[in-house]
Amino acid sequence: MARTPLSAQQLFDSSRRCAEVLISEGPDVNTKALVEASGMSERTFFRNFPTKADCLRPLLVHGLVKFIEGLSRRVREAARPGSQSTPALIDLVAQSFAEAYHGESAVVDQGLADLLVGAAAYRRVWLDMQQETTEALTPTMARALGLDEEHIDVRLAAEAATDLAKESIRLMVSDGLTPAAAAAAVAAAQRRAPVLRTPAQLRLQGSLAG
């Protein structure tokens, strides 16, 4: 008799409980504690989470879905006839990140950010998802820009949005910023387009900073 796969909600709930254990006990907590927190048998746990760190993946996917849903909604609202505001796409991305990582899950999300940045095994799972994030953002970016999904501008916009999310999480950890403040800081840095500066400008900035 074929096993019935766990639903996305069941996986998310198990992942959330595992994250709470990891946040409270630390990244080196033994696997038995995670299996118990998940509510699964050991066999089912490893069937769904091939490595210990994979227990966080459904939680990360959940955050990604919220991020994309928020961005898609904002893009639709901005494109609506008679819309009173015409925000830059980067602003919509920053607002969507802040919304996805704020609210009732904020305490866990801050602890989760610390774990993803600070513990190598869990950081690998997070970084592995960056390409998945870019791919998932591409259709929304194509609609926002009115271009084909394969257009280079669309690909770069999706990658920039992925970078905003990644670097915002880093700032939440390193500087203790809220999701909204971190996203605003990264958006401001992206607007400065440091990659477009000339070496002379970079030297001048360095001397002023010194």
Tab-separated table of C-alpha atoms in Angstrom:
chain	number	residue	atom	x	y	z
A	1	MET	CA	0.000	0.000	0.000
A	2	ALA	CA	1.498	3.341	-1.080
A	3	ARG	CA	2.291	5.841	1.654
A	4	THR	CA	0.299	9.057	1.645
A	5	PRO	CA	2.814	11.910	1.407
A	6	LEU	CA	2.636	14.576	4.071
A	7	SER	CA	0.890	17.787	3.064
A	8	ALA	CA	2.742	21.086	2.742
A	9	GLN	CA	1.011	22.253	5.934
A	10	GLN	CA	2.131	19.165	7.867
A	11	LEU	CA	5.705	19.629	6.684
A	12	PHE	CA	5.606	23.320	7.594
A	13	ASP	CA	4.257	22.580	11.086
A	14	SER	CA	6.959	19.964	11.665
A	15	SER	CA	9.640	22.292	10.331
A	16	ARG	CA	8.465	25.106	12.568
A	17	ARG	CA	8.640	22.894	15.660
A	18	CYS	CA	12.139	21.730	14.677
A	19	ALA	CA	13.206	25.363	14.207
A	20	GLU	CA	11.966	26.243	17.678
A	21	VAL	CA	14.085	23.440	19.154
A	22	LEU	CA	17.139	24.533	17.159
A	23	ILE	CA	16.695	28.147	18.206
A	24	SER	CA	16.315	27.301	21.882
A	25	GLU	CA	18.851	24.459	22.097
A	26	GLY	CA	21.393	25.474	19.440
A	27	PRO	CA	22.450	24.005	16.092
A	28	ASP	CA	24.204	21.024	17.660
A	29	VAL	CA	21.057	19.628	19.267
A	30	ASN	CA	20.839	15.888	18.673
A	31	THR	CA	18.701	14.483	15.895
A	32	LYS	CA	16.497	12.579	18.344
A	33	ALA	CA	15.213	15.878	19.753
A	34	LEU	CA	14.348	17.089	16.248
A	35	VAL	CA	12.573	13.841	15.392
A	36	GLU	CA	10.506	14.131	18.559
A	37	ALA	CA	9.686	17.772	17.840
A	38	SER	CA	8.649	16.957	14.285
A	39	GLY	CA	5.951	14.537	15.446
A	40	MET	CA	7.190	11.975	12.923
A	41	SER	CA	8.750	8.576	13.309
A	42	GLU	CA	12.491	8.513	12.675
A	43	ARG	CA	11.912	6.755	9.349
A	44	THR	CA	9.375	9.338	8.216
A	45	PHE	CA	11.628	12.179	9.395
A	46	PHE	CA	14.546	11.068	7.239
A	47	ARG	CA	12.295	10.244	4.317
A	48	ASN	CA	11.186	13.884	4.274
A	49	PHE	CA	14.396	15.469	5.579
A	50	PRO	CA	17.399	13.587	4.143
A	51	THR	CA	19.788	15.565	6.347
A	52	LYS	CA	19.286	17.115	9.754
A	53	ALA	CA	19.503	20.615	8.264
A	54	ASP	CA	16.780	19.838	5.718
A	55	CYS	CA	14.205	20.004	8.504
A	56	LEU	CA	14.303	23.800	8.003
A	57	ARG	CA	13.559	23.682	4.283
A	58	PRO	CA	9.716	23.742	4.510
A	59	LEU	CA	9.959	26.785	6.785
A	60	LEU	CA	12.180	28.552	4.259
A	61	VAL	CA	9.836	27.606	1.419
A	62	HIS	CA	6.931	29.042	3.417
A	63	GLY	CA	8.770	32.367	3.795
A	64	LEU	CA	9.588	32.353	0.085
A	65	VAL	CA	5.935	31.784	-0.835
A	66	LYS	CA	4.816	34.668	1.405
A	67	PHE	CA	7.493	36.903	-0.149
A	68	ILE	CA	6.409	36.095	-3.706
A	69	GLU	CA	2.696	36.348	-2.945
A	70	GLY	CA	3.219	39.784	-1.406
A	71	LEU	CA	5.292	40.961	-4.366
A	72	SER	CA	2.769	39.637	-6.898
A	73	ARG	CA	-0.044	41.443	-5.096
A	74	ARG	CA	1.873	44.727	-5.036
A	75	VAL	CA	2.770	44.441	-8.709
A	76	ARG	CA	-0.899	43.888	-9.606
A	77	GLU	CA	-1.994	46.846	-7.475
A	78	ALA	CA	0.633	49.152	-8.983
A	79	ALA	CA	-0.421	48.169	-12.518
A	80	ARG	CA	-4.131	48.669	-11.849
A	81	PRO	CA	-5.690	51.465	-13.959
A	82	GLY	CA	-6.127	54.593	-11.873
A	83	SER	CA	-3.499	53.571	-9.335
A	84	GLN	CA	-2.338	56.672	-7.446
A	85	SER	CA	1.217	55.447	-6.810
A	86	THR	CA	3.958	54.285	-9.133
A	87	PRO	CA	6.614	52.846	-6.796
A	88	ALA	CA	9.884	51.517	-8.127
A	89	LEU	CA	10.057	47.739	-8.331
A	90	ILE	CA	12.845	47.714	-5.732
A	91	ASP	CA	10.454	49.364	-3.242
A	92	LEU	CA	7.842	46.692	-3.874
A	93	VAL	CA	10.451	43.999	-3.280
A	94	ALA	CA	11.594	45.594	-0.004
A	95	GLN	CA	8.009	45.995	1.226
A	96	SER	CA	7.199	42.392	0.352
A	97	PHE	CA	10.243	41.081	2.215
A	98	ALA	CA	9.361	43.147	5.290
A	99	GLU	CA	5.791	41.840	5.233
A	100	ALA	CA	6.866	38.206	4.787
A	101	TYR	CA	9.242	38.291	7.760
A	102	HIS	CA	7.215	40.391	10.165
A	103	GLY	CA	4.260	39.711	12.419
A	104	GLU	CA	3.395	36.790	14.639
A	105	SER	CA	6.408	34.777	13.513
A	106	ALA	CA	8.911	37.607	13.992
A	107	VAL	CA	10.588	36.150	17.101
A	108	VAL	CA	11.128	32.785	15.459
A	109	ASP	CA	12.190	34.437	12.228
A	110	GLN	CA	14.911	36.460	13.983
A	111	GLY	CA	16.177	33.332	15.701
A	112	LEU	CA	15.986	31.471	12.421
A	113	ALA	CA	18.006	34.204	10.706
A	114	ASP	CA	20.713	33.839	13.363
A	115	LEU	CA	20.784	30.096	12.756
A	116	LEU	CA	20.923	30.350	8.961
A	117	VAL	CA	23.790	32.831	8.966
A	118	GLY	CA	25.747	31.419	11.893
A	119	ALA	CA	25.650	27.625	11.512
A	120	ALA	CA	27.385	26.173	8.452
A	121	ALA	CA	25.121	23.149	7.890
A	122	TYR	CA	21.964	25.246	8.030
A	123	ARG	CA	23.539	28.066	6.037
A	124	ARG	CA	24.105	25.584	3.188
A	125	VAL	CA	20.391	24.803	3.031
A	126	TRP	CA	19.621	28.519	2.959
A	127	LEU	CA	22.166	29.267	0.240
A	128	ASP	CA	21.015	26.269	-1.795
A	129	MET	CA	17.611	27.923	-1.999
A	130	GLN	CA	18.895	31.105	-3.618
A	131	GLN	CA	18.611	29.740	-7.157
A	132	GLU	CA	15.153	28.380	-6.334
A	133	THR	CA	14.199	31.851	-5.099
A	134	THR	CA	15.390	33.511	-8.310
A	135	GLU	CA	13.465	31.020	-10.451
A	136	ALA	CA	10.311	31.483	-8.374
A	137	LEU	CA	10.534	35.289	-8.634
A	138	THR	CA	11.049	35.308	-12.409
A	139	PRO	CA	7.379	35.133	-13.537
A	140	THR	CA	6.412	38.025	-11.256
A	141	MET	CA	9.350	40.104	-12.476
A	142	ALA	CA	8.375	39.367	-16.091
A	143	ARG	CA	4.836	40.620	-15.435
A	144	ALA	CA	6.121	43.701	-13.611
A	145	LEU	CA	8.505	44.633	-16.419
A	146	GLY	CA	6.277	43.552	-19.308
A	147	LEU	CA	9.040	41.374	-20.727
A	148	ASP	CA	9.566	37.716	-21.557
A	149	GLU	CA	10.792	35.558	-18.672
A	150	GLU	CA	14.033	34.843	-20.546
A	151	HIS	CA	14.852	38.530	-21.028
A	152	ILE	CA	18.111	39.485	-19.323
A	153	ASP	CA	16.439	42.393	-17.499
A	154	VAL	CA	13.951	39.985	-15.939
A	155	ARG	CA	16.683	37.578	-14.867
A	156	LEU	CA	18.724	40.377	-13.321
A	157	ALA	CA	15.679	41.806	-11.555
A	158	ALA	CA	14.880	38.389	-10.050
A	159	GLU	CA	18.489	37.988	-8.947
A	160	ALA	CA	18.497	41.476	-7.419
A	161	ALA	CA	15.324	40.648	-5.461
A	162	THR	CA	16.937	37.402	-4.265
A	163	ASP	CA	20.021	39.334	-3.179
A	164	LEU	CA	17.851	41.838	-1.320
A	165	ALA	CA	16.231	39.028	0.662
A	166	LYS	CA	19.560	37.313	1.366
A	167	GLU	CA	21.411	40.448	2.442
A	168	SER	CA	18.446	41.660	4.500
A	169	ILE	CA	18.624	38.476	6.549
A	170	ARG	CA	22.363	39.031	7.017
A	171	LEU	CA	21.683	42.559	8.309
A	172	MET	CA	18.985	41.299	10.648
A	173	VAL	CA	21.689	39.134	12.229
A	174	SER	CA	24.742	41.399	12.068
A	175	ASP	CA	23.042	44.702	12.981
A	176	GLY	CA	19.914	43.492	14.770
A	177	LEU	CA	17.676	45.335	12.321
A	178	THR	CA	13.984	44.645	11.870
A	179	PRO	CA	12.980	43.059	8.549
A	180	ALA	CA	11.662	46.422	7.323
A	181	ALA	CA	14.813	48.345	8.312
A	182	ALA	CA	17.093	45.670	6.858
A	183	ALA	CA	15.208	45.587	3.555
A	184	ALA	CA	15.244	49.395	3.342
A	185	ALA	CA	19.013	49.451	3.953
A	186	VAL	CA	19.697	46.859	1.263
A	187	ALA	CA	17.372	48.607	-1.198
A	188	ALA	CA	19.255	51.867	-0.592
A	189	ALA	CA	22.560	50.103	-1.247
A	190	GLN	CA	21.223	48.592	-4.481
A	191	ARG	CA	20.099	52.034	-5.627
A	192	ARG	CA	23.639	53.322	-5.146
A	193	ALA	CA	24.704	50.719	-7.748
A	194	PRO	CA	28.271	50.295	-6.426
A	195	VAL	CA	29.162	48.082	-9.375
A	196	LEU	CA	28.740	51.133	-11.655
A	197	ARG	CA	31.265	53.268	-9.793
A	198	THR	CA	34.638	53.927	-11.332
A	199	PRO	CA	37.882	52.969	-9.562
A	200	ALA	CA	38.526	56.683	-8.941
A	201	GLN	CA	35.190	57.017	-7.167
A	202	LEU	CA	35.930	53.954	-5.102
A	203	ARG	CA	39.355	55.317	-4.085
A	204	LEU	CA	37.792	58.647	-3.139
A	205	GLN	CA	35.137	56.945	-1.047
A	206	GLY	CA	37.806	54.850	0.644
A	207	SER	CA	39.882	57.900	1.535
A	208	LEU	CA	36.833	59.728	2.894
A	209	ALA	CA	35.864	56.730	4.980
A	210	GLY	CA	39.396	56.486	6.361
